[in-house]
Short mmCIF file of C-alpha atoms in Angstrom, two decimals:
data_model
loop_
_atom_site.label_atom_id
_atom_site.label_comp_id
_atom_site.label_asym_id
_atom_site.label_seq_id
_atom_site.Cartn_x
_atom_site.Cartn_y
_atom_site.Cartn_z
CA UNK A 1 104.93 154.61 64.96
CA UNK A 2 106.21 150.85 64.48
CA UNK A 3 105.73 148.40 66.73
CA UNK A 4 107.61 146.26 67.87
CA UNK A 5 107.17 142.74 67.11
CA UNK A 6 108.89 139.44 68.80
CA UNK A 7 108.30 136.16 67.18
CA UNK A 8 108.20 134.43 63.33
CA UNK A 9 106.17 132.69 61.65
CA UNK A 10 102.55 133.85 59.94
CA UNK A 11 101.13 135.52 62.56
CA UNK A 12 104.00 137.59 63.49
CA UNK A 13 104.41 138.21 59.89
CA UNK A 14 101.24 139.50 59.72
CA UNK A 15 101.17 141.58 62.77
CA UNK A 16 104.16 143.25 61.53
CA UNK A 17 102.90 144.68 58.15
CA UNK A 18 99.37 145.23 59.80
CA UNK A 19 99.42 146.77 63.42
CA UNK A 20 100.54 150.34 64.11
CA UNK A 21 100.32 152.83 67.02
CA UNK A 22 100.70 156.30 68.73
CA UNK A 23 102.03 154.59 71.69
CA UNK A 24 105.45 152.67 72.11
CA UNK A 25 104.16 149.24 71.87
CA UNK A 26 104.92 145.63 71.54
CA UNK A 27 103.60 142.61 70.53
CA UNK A 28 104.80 138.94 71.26
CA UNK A 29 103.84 135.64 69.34
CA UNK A 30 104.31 133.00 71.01
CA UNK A 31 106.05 130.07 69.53
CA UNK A 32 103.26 126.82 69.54
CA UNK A 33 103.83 124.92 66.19
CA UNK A 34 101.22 122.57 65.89
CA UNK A 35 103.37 120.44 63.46
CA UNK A 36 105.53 119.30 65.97
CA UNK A 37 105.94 117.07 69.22
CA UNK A 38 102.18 115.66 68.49
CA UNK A 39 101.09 112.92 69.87
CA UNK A 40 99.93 110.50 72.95
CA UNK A 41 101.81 111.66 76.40
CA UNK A 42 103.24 107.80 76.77
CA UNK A 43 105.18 108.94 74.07
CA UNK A 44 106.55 112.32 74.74
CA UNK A 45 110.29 112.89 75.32
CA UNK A 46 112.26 115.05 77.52
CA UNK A 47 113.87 116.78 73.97
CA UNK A 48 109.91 117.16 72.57
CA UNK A 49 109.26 118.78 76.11
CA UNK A 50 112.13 120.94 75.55
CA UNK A 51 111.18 121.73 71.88
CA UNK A 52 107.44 122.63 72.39
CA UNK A 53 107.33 124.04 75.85
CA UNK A 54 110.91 124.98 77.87
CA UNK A 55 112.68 127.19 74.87
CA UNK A 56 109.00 128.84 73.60
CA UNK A 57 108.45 129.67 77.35
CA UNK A 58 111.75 131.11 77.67
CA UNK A 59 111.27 133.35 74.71
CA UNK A 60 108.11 134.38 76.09
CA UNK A 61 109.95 135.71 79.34
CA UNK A 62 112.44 137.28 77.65
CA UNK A 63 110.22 138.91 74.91
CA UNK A 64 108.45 140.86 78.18
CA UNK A 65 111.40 141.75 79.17
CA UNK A 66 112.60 142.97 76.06
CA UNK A 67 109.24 144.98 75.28
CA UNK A 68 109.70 146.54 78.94
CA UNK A 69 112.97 147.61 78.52
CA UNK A 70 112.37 148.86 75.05
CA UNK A 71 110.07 151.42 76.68
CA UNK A 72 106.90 149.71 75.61
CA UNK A 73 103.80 150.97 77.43
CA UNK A 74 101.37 148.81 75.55
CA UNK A 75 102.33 145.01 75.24
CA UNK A 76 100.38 142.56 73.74
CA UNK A 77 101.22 138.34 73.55
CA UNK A 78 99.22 136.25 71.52
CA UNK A 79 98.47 132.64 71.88
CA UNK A 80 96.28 129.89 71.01
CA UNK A 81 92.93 129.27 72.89
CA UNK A 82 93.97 125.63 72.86
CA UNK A 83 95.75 126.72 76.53
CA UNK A 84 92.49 127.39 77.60
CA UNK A 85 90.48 124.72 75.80
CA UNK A 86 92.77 121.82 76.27
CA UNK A 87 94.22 119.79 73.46
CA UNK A 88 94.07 115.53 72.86
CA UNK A 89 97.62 114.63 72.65
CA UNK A 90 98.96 118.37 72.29
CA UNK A 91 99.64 118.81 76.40
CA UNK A 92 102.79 120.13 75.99
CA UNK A 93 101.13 122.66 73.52
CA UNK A 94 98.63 123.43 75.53
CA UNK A 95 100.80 124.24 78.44
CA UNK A 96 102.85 126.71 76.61
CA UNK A 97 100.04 128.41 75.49
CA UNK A 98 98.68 128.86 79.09
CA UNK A 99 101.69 129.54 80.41
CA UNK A 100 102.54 132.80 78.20
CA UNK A 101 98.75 133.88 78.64
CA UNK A 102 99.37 133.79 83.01
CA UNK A 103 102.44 135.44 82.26
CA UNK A 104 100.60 138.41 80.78
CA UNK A 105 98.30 138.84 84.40
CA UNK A 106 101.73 138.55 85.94
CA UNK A 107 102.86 141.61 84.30
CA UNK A 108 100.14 143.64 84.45
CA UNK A 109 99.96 143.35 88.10
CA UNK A 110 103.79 143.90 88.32
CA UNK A 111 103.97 146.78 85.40
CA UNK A 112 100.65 148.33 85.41
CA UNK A 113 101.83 150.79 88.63
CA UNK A 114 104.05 152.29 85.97
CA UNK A 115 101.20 153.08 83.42
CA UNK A 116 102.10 149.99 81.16
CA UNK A 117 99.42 147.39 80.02
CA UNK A 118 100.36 143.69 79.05
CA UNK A 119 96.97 141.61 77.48
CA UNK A 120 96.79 138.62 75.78
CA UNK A 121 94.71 137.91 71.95
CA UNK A 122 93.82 134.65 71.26
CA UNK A 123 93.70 133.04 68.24
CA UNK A 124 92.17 129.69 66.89
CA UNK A 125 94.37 126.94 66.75
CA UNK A 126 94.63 126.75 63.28
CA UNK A 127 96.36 129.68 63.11
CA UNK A 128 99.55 127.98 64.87
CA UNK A 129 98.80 124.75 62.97
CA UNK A 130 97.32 123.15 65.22
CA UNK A 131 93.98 121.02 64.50
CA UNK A 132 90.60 122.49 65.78
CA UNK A 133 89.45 118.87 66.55
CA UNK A 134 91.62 118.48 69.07
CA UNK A 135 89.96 120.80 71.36
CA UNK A 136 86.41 119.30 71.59
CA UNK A 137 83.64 122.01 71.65
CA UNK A 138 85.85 124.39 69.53
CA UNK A 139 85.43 121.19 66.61
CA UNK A 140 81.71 120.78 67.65
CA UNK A 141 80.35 124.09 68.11
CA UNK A 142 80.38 125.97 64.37
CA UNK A 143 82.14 129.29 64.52
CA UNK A 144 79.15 131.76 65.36
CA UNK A 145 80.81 134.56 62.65
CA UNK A 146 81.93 133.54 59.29
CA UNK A 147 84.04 135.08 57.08
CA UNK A 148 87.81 135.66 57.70
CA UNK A 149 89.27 136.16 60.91
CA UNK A 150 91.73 139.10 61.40
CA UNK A 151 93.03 139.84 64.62
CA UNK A 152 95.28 143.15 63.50
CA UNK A 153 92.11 145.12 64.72
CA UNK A 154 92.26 143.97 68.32
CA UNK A 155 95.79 144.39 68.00
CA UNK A 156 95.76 147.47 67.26
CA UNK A 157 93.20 148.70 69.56
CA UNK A 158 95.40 146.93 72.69
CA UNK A 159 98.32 149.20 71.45
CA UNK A 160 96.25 152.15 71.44
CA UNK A 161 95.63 154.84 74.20
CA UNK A 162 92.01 153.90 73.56
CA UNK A 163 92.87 150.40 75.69
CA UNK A 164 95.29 152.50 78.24
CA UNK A 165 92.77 150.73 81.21
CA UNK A 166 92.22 147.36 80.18
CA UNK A 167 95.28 144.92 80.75
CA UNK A 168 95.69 141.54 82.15
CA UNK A 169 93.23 140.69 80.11
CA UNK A 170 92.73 138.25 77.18
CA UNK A 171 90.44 139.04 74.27
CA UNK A 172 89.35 135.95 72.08
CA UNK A 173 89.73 136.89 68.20
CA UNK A 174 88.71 134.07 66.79
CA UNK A 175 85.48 134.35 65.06
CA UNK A 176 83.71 133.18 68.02
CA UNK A 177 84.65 129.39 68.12
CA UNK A 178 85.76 129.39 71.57
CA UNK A 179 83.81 130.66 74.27
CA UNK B 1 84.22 99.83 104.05
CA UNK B 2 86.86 102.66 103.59
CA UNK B 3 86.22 104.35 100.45
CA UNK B 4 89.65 103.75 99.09
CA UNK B 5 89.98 100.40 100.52
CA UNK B 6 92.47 98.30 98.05
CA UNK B 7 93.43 101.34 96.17
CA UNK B 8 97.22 101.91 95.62
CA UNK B 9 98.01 106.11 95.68
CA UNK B 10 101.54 108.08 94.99
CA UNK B 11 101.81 111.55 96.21
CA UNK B 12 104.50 113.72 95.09
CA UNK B 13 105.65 116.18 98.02
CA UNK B 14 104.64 114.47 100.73
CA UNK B 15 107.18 114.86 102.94
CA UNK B 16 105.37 118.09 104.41
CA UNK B 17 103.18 120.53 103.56
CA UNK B 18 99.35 119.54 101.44
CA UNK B 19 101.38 116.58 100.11
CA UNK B 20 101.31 115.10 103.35
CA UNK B 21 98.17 116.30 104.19
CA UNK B 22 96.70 114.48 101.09
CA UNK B 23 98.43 111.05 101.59
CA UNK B 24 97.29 111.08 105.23
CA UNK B 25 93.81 112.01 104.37
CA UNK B 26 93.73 109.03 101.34
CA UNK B 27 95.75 106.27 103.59
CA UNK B 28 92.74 107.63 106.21
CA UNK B 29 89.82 105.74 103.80
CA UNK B 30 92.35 102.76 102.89
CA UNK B 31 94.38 103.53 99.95
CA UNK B 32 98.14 102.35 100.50
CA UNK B 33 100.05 105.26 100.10
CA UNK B 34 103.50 106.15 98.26
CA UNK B 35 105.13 108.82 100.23
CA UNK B 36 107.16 110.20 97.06
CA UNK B 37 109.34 112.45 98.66
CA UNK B 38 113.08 114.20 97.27
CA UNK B 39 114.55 113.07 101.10
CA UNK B 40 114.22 110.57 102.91
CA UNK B 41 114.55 112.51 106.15
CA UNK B 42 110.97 113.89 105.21
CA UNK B 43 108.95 111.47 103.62
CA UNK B 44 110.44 108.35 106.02
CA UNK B 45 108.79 109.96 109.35
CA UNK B 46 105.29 110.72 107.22
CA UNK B 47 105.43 107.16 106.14
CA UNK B 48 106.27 105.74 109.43
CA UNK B 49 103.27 108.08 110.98
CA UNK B 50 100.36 106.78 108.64
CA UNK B 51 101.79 103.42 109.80
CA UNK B 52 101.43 103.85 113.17
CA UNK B 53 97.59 105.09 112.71
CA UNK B 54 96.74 102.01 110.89
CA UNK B 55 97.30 102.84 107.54
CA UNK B 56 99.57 101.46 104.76
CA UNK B 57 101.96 103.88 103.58
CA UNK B 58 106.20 103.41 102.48
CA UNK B 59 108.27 106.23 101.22
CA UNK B 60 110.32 106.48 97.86
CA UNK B 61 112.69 108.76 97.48
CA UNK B 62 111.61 110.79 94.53
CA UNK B 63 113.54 113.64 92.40
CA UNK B 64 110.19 114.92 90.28
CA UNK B 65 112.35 117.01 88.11
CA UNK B 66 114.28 113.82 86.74
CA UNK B 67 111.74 111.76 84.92
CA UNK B 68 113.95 108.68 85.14
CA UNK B 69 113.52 108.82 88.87
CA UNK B 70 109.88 109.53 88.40
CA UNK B 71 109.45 106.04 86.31
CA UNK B 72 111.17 104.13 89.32
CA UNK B 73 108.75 105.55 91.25
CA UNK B 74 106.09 104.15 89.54
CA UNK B 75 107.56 101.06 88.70
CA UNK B 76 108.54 100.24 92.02
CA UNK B 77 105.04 100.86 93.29
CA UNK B 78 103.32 98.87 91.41
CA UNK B 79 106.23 96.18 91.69
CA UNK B 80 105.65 96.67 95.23
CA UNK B 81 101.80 97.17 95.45
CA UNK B 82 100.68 95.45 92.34
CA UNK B 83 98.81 98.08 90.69
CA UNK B 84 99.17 102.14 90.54
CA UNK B 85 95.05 103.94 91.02
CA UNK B 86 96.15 107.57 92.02
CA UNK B 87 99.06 109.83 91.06
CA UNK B 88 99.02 112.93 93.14
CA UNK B 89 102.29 115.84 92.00
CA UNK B 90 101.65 118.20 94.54
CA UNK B 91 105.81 118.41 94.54
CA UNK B 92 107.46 121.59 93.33
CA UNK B 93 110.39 123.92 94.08
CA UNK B 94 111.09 127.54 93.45
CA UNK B 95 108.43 130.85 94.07
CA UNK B 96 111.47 133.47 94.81
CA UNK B 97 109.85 136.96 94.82
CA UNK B 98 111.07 138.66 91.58
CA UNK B 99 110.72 141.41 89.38
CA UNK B 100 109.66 140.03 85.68
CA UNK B 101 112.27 142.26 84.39
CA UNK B 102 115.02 141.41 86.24
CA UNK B 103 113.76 137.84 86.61
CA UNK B 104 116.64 135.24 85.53
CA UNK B 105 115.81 132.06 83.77
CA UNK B 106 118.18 129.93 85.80
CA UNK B 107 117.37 131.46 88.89
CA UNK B 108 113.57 132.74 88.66
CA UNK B 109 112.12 129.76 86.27
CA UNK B 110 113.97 126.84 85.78
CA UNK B 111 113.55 124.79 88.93
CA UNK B 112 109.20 125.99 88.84
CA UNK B 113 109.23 124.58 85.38
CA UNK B 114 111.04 121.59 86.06
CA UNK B 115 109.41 120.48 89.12
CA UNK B 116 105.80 122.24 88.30
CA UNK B 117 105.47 121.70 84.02
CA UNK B 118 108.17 119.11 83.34
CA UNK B 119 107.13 116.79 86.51
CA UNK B 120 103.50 117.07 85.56
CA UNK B 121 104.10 115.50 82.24
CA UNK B 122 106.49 112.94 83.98
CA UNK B 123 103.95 111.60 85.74
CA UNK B 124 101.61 111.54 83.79
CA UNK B 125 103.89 109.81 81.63
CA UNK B 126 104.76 106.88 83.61
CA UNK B 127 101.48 106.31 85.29
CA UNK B 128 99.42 106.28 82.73
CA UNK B 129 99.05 102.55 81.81
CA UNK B 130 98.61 102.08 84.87
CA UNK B 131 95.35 104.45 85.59
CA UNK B 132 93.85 102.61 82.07
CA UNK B 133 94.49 99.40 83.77
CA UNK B 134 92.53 100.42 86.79
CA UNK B 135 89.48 102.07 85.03
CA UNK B 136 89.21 98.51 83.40
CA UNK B 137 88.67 97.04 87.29
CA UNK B 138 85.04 96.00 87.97
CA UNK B 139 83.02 99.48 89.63
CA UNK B 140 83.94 100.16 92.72
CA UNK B 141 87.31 98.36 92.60
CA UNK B 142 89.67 100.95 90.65
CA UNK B 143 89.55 104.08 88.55
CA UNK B 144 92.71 105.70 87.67
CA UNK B 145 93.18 109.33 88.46
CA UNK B 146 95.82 112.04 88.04
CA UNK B 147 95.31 115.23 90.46
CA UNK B 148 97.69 117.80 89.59
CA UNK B 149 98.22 120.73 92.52
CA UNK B 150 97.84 124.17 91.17
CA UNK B 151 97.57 127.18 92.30
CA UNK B 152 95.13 130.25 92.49
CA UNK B 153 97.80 132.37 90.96
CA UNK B 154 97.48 129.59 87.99
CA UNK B 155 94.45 131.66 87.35
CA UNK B 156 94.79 135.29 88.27
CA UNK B 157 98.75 135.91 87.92
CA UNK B 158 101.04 137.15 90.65
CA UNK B 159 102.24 140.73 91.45
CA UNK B 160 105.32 138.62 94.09
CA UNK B 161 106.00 135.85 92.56
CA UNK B 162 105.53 136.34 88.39
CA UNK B 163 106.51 133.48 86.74
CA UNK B 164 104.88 131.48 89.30
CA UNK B 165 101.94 131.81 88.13
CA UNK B 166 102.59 130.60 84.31
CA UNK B 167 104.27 127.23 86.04
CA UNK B 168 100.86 126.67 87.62
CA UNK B 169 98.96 127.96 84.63
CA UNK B 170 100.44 125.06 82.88
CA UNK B 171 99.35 122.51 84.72
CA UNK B 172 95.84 123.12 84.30
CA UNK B 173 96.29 123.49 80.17
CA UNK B 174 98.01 119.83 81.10
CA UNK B 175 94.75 118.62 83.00
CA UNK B 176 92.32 119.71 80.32
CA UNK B 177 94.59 118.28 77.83
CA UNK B 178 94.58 115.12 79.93
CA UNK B 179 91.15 114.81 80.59
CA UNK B 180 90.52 114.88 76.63
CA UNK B 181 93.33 112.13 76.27
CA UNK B 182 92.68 109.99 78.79
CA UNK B 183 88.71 110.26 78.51
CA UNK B 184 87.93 107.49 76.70
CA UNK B 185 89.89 105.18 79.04
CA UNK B 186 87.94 106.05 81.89
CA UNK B 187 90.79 108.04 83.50
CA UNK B 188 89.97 111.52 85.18
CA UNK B 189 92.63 114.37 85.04
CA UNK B 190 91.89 117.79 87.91
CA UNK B 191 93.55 120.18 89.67
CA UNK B 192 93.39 121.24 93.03
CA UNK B 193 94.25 124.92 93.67
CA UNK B 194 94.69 124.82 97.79
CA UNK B 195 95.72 127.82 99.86
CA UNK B 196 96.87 126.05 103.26
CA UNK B 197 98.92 125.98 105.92
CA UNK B 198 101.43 124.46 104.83
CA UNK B 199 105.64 124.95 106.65
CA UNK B 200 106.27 127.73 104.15
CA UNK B 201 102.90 129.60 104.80
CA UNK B 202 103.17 129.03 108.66
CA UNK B 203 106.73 130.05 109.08
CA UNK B 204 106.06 133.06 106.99
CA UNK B 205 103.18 133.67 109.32
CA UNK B 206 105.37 133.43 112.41
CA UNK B 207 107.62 136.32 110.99
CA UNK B 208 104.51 138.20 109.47
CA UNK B 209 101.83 138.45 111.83
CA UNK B 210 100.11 140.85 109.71
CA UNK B 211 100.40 138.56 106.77
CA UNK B 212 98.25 136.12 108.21
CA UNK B 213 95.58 138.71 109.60
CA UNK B 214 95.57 140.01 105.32
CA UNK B 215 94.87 136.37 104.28
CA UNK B 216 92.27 135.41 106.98
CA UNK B 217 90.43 139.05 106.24
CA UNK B 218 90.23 138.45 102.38
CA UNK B 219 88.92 134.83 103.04
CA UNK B 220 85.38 134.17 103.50
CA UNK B 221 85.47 131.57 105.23
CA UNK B 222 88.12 133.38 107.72
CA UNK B 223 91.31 130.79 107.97
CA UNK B 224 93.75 128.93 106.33
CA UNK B 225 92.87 125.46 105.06
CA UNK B 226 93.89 122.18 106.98
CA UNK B 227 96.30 120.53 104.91
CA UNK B 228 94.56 117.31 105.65
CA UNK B 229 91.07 118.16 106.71
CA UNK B 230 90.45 120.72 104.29
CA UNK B 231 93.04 120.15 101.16
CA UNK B 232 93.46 116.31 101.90
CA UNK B 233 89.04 115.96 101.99
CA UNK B 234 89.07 117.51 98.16
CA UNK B 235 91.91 115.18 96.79
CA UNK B 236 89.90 112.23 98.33
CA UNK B 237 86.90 113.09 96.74
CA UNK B 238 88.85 113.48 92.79
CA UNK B 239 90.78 110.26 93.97
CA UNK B 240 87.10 108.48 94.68
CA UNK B 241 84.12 107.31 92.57
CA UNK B 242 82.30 110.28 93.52
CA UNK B 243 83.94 111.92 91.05
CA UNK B 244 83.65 109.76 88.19
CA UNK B 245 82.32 112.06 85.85
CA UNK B 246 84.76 115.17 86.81
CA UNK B 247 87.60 115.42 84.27
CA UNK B 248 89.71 118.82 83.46
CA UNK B 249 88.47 120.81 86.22
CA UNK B 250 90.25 122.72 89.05
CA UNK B 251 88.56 122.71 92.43
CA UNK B 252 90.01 126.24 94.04
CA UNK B 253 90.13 125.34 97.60
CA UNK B 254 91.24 128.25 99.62
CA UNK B 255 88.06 129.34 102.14
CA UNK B 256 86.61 131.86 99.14
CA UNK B 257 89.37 133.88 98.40
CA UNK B 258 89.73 133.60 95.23
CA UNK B 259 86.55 133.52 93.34
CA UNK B 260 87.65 134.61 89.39
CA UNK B 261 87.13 131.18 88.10
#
C-alpha cells in the first residue's frame, strides 16, 4: 500500500519511492531550507520570518490534518535535529523545526484514543541544507556510525503495525551525530 | 546592595499574570523596570504599584505582535533609561481548546504564533545591541539577558490546547539558537517554563474547583506557583550574575509536575 507523502524536496522524494506499508499511513516533511533566511537575528525580517517559519508551520498543520482525514492511522513528520540542537544564526529554522516536532506529541495525545500514532524522525541538518557547524556538538562530536544514512527504514517501521504503540515520539536517524 | 541595582529590565505581559510577577520580583533587587504592556489600563496600575514600594518602574504600551511597536519599546527605554540589561517576553495571546483537525489557522494559530514565535524574534531583534553593550560593562555592573517564557507543554505537547504547544516549542529552539549566537558576546538566552497562578489559571479555578484539586495532586510540591515569589525568584536569578554561565536552558518551574525534561 502507498503512502502518503506531504512535502518536496529530497527527502520527500526519497520517502516516496522508498517507504511502503500494510497500514494507511502518512508521512510529512517539513519545509526547513537551509539555503534561505540565514543569518544574524539583527538582521532578520518580518518577510524572512514569514518565509522560513509562518507558511512551513502552516503546512505542517494542515499536512496533519490532511493525513487524519485521509484515514491515516500511522503518521510520521520529519524534521531536522537542529530544533532540538539549536542553530547560530538559523533561529527561525530552528523554531520551525521544533515547532512541527511538538506538534507531533500534540497529536498523539489528541489522536492516539482513536488507535492512530503521529512520531517524529529526525534527520541531520544536512539533509535540509543546513550546515552541521551551526549546531555545536553535532560539528564537534564525529558521527559514532559511518557509512550512509537512510532513514526509509525507520520510516517504514513507524508506518508499520510493528510501531502500532509507540507515538509521540521522535526517533533520531542520523547516524548518531546528535544525541 | 540590591542585586540588580542600576540594571534597566523590560517585561513583556506585565500587566498581570507571571509578567507582573517577574517585574515586581526584579524592580524588588533594584532593576528599573519597563512595564511593557498591550493597555495601558493594565500595565499603568503595575507600574504605579512598584512605585509606590520603592521601586523604579514606568509602563509602555506594547503590541508584541507588531515588531515596529516592539523597537519603540526598546528604543524608548533606553532613550529613557540609558541602557537596556534584561528583555523578559512573557506576553502572548491565544490557547483556545481545539481539536487539531478542526483547528483553523486564523482562529487556532495565528495570534500564538504572532505573539509567542514572531514576538520572540522581535525582541530579540531590537534588544540585542543593547544586551552586547551591557556584557561589555565592568563585572558586576551589566550582563545582557533574554528570558523567553515557555511552557511545559513546549516539551510534552497538549491533548487541550494542540498547537499550543508547538508556539512554545519554538521558543526554546529560539533560546538554544540564541544562546549559540549571542555566546560569544557574553549574552545569555533561557526559558522559563512556569505553571502559576496567574488571572486565567485562578479564574478557571474559581469555576473548576476540581481543576485545581487535579493540578495540586499531580504536583509534588502540592500548589500553584507564586507569580512573584516562585516564578518572579527564577527570572531574577537568569536576569543576575548567578547565572552567568547558563545559556539555552529552560528552568521548568511548576512545583514537580512536569519532570520529562
Amino acid at each position: 500500500m502507498s503512502v502518503l507523502v506531504i512535502g518536496d524536496g529530497p527527502v520527500a522524494e526519497h520517502i516516496r519511492a522508498t517507504v511502503n506499508s500494510d497500514v494507511d499511513a502518512a508521512v510529512i516533511v517539513t519545509d526547513v531550507d537551509g539555503r534561505r533566511g540565514v543569518g544574524p537575528i539583527e538582521t532578520l525580517d518580518d518577510a524572512t520570518i514569514d518565509a522560513v517559519f509562518e507558511q512551513p508551520m502552516q503546512r505542517v498543520i494542515t499536512g496533519l490534518q490532511r493525513a487524519h482525514a485521509a484515514g491515516a492511522k500511522r503518521i510520521v513528520v520529519i524534521v531536522p535535529t537542529i530544533g532540538m540542537s539549536g542553530g547560530d544564526r538559523h533561529a527561525v529554522h530552528a523554531a520551525l523545526a521544533e515547532a512541527a516536532r511538538i506538534t507531533v506529541k500534540s497529536a498523539a495525545r489528541q489522536w492516539g484514543a482513536d488507535g492512530i500514532t503521529v512520531n517524529a524522525v529526525a534527520l541531520a541538518p544536512e539533509e535540509f541544507g543546513v550546515d552541521p557547524k551551526v549546531s555545536g556538538p553535532v560539528a564537534i562530536a564525529p558521527r559514532a556510525l559511518t557509512g550512509a544514512v537512510d532513514p526509509a527504514n525507520a520510516v517504514t517501521w513507524l508506518c508499520s503495525d510493528a510501531a502500532a504503540h509507540v507515538t509521540g515520539q521522535t526517533v533520531v536517524c542520523d547516524g548518531g551525530l546528535w544525541m | 546592595m540590591s542585586r540588580l541595582e542600576g540594571r534597566v529590565a523590560i517585561v513583556t505581559g506585565a500587566g498581570q499574570g507571571v509578567g507582573e510577577g517577574i517585574a515586581r520580583r526584579l524592580a524588588r533587587e533594584g532593576a528599573v523596570v519597563v512595564v511593557a504592556a498591550r493597555r495601558a489600563e493594565t500595565g499603568e496600575p503595575v507600574a504605579t504599584s512598584i512605585r509606590e514600594a520603592g521601586g523604579r518602574a514606568e509602563c509602555i504600551v506594547t503590541d508584541v505582535a507588531d515588531g515596529e511597536s516592539v523597537q519603540n519599546c526598546v528604543d524608548e527605554t533606553v532613550r529613557r533609561f540609558g541602557r537596556l540589561d534584561i528583555m523578559v517576553h512573557n506576553a502572548f495571546m491565544g490557547g483556545i481548546p481545539h481539536k487539531l483537525e478542526n483547528a483553523r489557522i486564523d482562529k487556532h494559530w495565528t495570534n500564538m504564533s504572532r505573539t509567542g514565535v514572531w514576538a520572540s524574534l522581535f525582541c530579540a531583534r531590537a534588544a540585542m545591541p543593547h544586551l552586547v553593550a551591557s556584557s561589555k560593562r565592568p563585572a558586576g555592573t551589566g550582563g545582557g539577558r533574554l528570558i523567553l517564557i515557555t511552557s511545559p507543554s513546549g516539551v510534552e505537547g497538549s491533548a487541550n490546547i494542540p498547537l499550543y504547544s508547538p508556539a512554545k516549542a519554538a521558543q526554546r529552539a529560539i533560546a538554544k539558537s540564541l544562546a549559540r549566537e549571542w555566546g560569544p558576546h557574553g549574552v545569555t538566552v533561557n526559558c522559563i517554563g512556569p505553571v502559576a497562578g496567574s488571572p486565567a489559571l485562578l479564574t478557571a479555578f474559581e469555576r473548576n474547583p476540581a481543576l485545581q484539586d487535579a493540578i495540586e495532586a499531580r504536583t509534588p510540591l502540592g500548589r500553584v506557583g507564586d507569580i512573584t515569589e516562585d516564578i518572579g525568584s527564577v527570572a531574577l536569578f537568569l536576569a543576575g550574575d548567578d547565572s552567568a554561565f547558563v545559556t539555552g536552558q529552560t528552568i521548568i518551574c511548576d512545583g514537580g509536575s512536569f519532570l520529562g525534561l
